[in-house]
Coordinates of C-alpha atoms in Angstrom, one line a residue:
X19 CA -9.2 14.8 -4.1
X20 CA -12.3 13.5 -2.3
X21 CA -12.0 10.3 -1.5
X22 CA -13.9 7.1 0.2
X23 CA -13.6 3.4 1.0
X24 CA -15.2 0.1 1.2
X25 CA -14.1 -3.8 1.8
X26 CA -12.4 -5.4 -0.9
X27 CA -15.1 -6.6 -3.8
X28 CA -14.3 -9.5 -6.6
X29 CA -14.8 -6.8 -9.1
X30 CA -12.4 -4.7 -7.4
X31 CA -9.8 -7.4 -6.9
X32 CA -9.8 -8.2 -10.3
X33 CA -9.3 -5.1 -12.0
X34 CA -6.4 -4.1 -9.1
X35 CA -5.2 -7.5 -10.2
X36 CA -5.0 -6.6 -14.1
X37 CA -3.5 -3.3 -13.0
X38 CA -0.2 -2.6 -14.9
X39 CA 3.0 -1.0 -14.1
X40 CA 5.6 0.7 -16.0
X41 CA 9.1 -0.1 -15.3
X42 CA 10.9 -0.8 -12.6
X43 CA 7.3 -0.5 -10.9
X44 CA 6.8 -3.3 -12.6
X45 CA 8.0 -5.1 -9.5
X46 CA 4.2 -4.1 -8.3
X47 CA 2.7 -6.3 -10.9
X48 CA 0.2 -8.9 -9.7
X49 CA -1.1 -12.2 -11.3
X50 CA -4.5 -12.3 -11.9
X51 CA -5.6 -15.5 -10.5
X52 CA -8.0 -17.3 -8.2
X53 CA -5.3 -17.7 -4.9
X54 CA -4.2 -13.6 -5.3
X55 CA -8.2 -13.1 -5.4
X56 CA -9.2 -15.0 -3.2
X57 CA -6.2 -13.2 -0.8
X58 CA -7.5 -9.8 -1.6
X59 CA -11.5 -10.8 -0.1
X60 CA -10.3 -12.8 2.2
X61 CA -7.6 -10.6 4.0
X62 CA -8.1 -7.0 5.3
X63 CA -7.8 -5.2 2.0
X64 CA -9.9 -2.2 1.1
X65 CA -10.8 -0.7 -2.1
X66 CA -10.5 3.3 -2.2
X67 CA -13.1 5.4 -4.8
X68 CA -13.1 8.9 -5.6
X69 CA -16.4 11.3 -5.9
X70 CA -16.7 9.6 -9.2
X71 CA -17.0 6.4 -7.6
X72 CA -13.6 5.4 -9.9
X73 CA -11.4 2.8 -8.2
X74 CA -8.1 4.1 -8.0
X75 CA -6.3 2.6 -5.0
X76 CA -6.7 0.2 -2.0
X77 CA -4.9 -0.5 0.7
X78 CA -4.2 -3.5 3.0
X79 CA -3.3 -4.1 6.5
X80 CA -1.7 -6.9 9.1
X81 CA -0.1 -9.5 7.5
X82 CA -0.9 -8.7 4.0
X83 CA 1.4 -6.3 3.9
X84 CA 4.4 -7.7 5.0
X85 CA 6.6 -8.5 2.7
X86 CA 8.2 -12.0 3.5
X87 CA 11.9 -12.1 3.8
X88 CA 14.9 -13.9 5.4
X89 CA 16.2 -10.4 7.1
X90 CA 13.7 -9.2 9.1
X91 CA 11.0 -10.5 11.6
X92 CA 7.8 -8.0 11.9
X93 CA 7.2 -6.7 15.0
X94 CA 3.4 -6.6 16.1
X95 CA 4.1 -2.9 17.8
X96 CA 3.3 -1.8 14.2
X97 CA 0.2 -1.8 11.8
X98 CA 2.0 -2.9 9.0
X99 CA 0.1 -1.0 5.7
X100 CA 0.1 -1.5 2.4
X101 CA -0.7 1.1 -0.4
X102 CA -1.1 0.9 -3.8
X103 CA -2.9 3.4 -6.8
X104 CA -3.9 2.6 -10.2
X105 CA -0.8 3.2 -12.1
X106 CA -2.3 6.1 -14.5
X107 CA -3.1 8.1 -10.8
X108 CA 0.4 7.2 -9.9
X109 CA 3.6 10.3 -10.7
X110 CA 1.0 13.0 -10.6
X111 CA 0.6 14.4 -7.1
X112 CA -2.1 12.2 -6.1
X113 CA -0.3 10.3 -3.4
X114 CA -0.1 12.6 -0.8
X115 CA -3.8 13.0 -0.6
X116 CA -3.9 9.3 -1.2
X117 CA -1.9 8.3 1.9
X118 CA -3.5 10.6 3.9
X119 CA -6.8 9.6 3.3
X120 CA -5.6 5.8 4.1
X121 CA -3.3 6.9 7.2
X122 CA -6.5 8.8 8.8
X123 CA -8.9 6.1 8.0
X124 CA -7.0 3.2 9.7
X125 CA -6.4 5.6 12.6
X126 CA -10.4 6.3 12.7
X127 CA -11.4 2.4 12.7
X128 CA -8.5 0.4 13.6
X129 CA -6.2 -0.1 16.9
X130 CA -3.8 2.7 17.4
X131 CA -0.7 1.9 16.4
X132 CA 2.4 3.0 14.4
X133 CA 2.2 2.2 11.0
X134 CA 4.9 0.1 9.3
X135 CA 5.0 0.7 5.1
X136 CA 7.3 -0.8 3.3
X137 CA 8.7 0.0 0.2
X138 CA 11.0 -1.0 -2.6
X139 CA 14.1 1.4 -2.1
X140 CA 14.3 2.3 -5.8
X141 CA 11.0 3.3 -5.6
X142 CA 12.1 7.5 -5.1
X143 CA 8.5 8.9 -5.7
X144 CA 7.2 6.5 -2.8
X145 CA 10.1 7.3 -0.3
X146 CA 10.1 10.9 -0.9
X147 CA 5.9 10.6 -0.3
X148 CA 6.7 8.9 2.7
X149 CA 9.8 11.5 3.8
X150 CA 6.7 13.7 3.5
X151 CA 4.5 12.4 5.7
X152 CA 6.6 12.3 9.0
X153 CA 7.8 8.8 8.0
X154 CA 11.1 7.6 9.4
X155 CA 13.2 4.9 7.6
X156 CA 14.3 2.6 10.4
X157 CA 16.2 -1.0 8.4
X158 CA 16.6 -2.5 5.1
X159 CA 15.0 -5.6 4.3
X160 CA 16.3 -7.3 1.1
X161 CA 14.4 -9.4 -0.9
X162 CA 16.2 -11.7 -4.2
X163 CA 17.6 -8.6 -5.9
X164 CA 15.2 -5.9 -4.7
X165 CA 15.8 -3.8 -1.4
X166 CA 12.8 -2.6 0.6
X167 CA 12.9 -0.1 3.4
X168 CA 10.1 -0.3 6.1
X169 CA 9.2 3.0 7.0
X170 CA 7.6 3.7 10.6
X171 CA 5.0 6.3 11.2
X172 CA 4.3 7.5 14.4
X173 CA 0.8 8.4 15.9
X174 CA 1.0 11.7 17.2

């Protein structure tokens, strides 16, 4: 899958924002409104495209991506990254090329650090794409009833 990116756009934001998950990854679901907008072009969030020029992911970095919690205090060692792809791209063997495409562009134009992704622990097809990609699970955060795993990635 070829794939490309570009900063966040209001048209972007909104459809990511009307995106719609199946359960339980219906714990990804957004609102669509003004504040989570204006967070998405605002923040360091990027839309990602294929040849087509289709939206069907984007990813986020820093802050946005942490997910806040009572557990565990983020480090700044980490490039904390967050992933997400338009749910009918999602259980199909897309994400590999997906988070490979995001991993190498961060380390292309950003500071060289680990990454940090974290994910919901009941989320099996995100942890086993992590597993994959020389991820290491290192805590568990919990957050109300959900548990979420950071997973650290180291540069190599």
């Amino acid at each position: 899958m070829k794939l490309y990116t570009d900063k966040m756009s209001k048209d972007a934001a909104s459809d990511i924002l009307g995106w719609r998950y199946d359960e339980p990854y219906d714990f990804y679901n957004n609102e669509l409104s003004p504040e989570a907008g204006n967070e998405m072009l605002e923040g360091l969030y990027f839309s990602v495209f294929d040849i087509d020029k289709r939206l069907i992911g984007f990813f986020c970095l820093g802050i946005a991506a942490q997910v806040p919690n009572d557990i565990y205090t983020y480090s700044q060692a980490y490039m904390d990254t967050g992933i997400g792809m338009r749910p009918e791209y999602t259980g199909q063997g897309n994400g590999t090329s997906f988070l490979t495409f995001v991993l190498s562009y961060i380390d292309n134009n950003f500071e060289i650090l680990p990454k940090r992704l974290t994910v919901a622990k009941f989320n099996q097809r995100a942890i086993c794409l992590y597993k994959n990609s020389d991820s290491a699970r290192k805590l568990n955060l919990v957050k109300g009833r959900r548990s979420l795993s950071p997973w650290l990635r180291a540069m190599h």
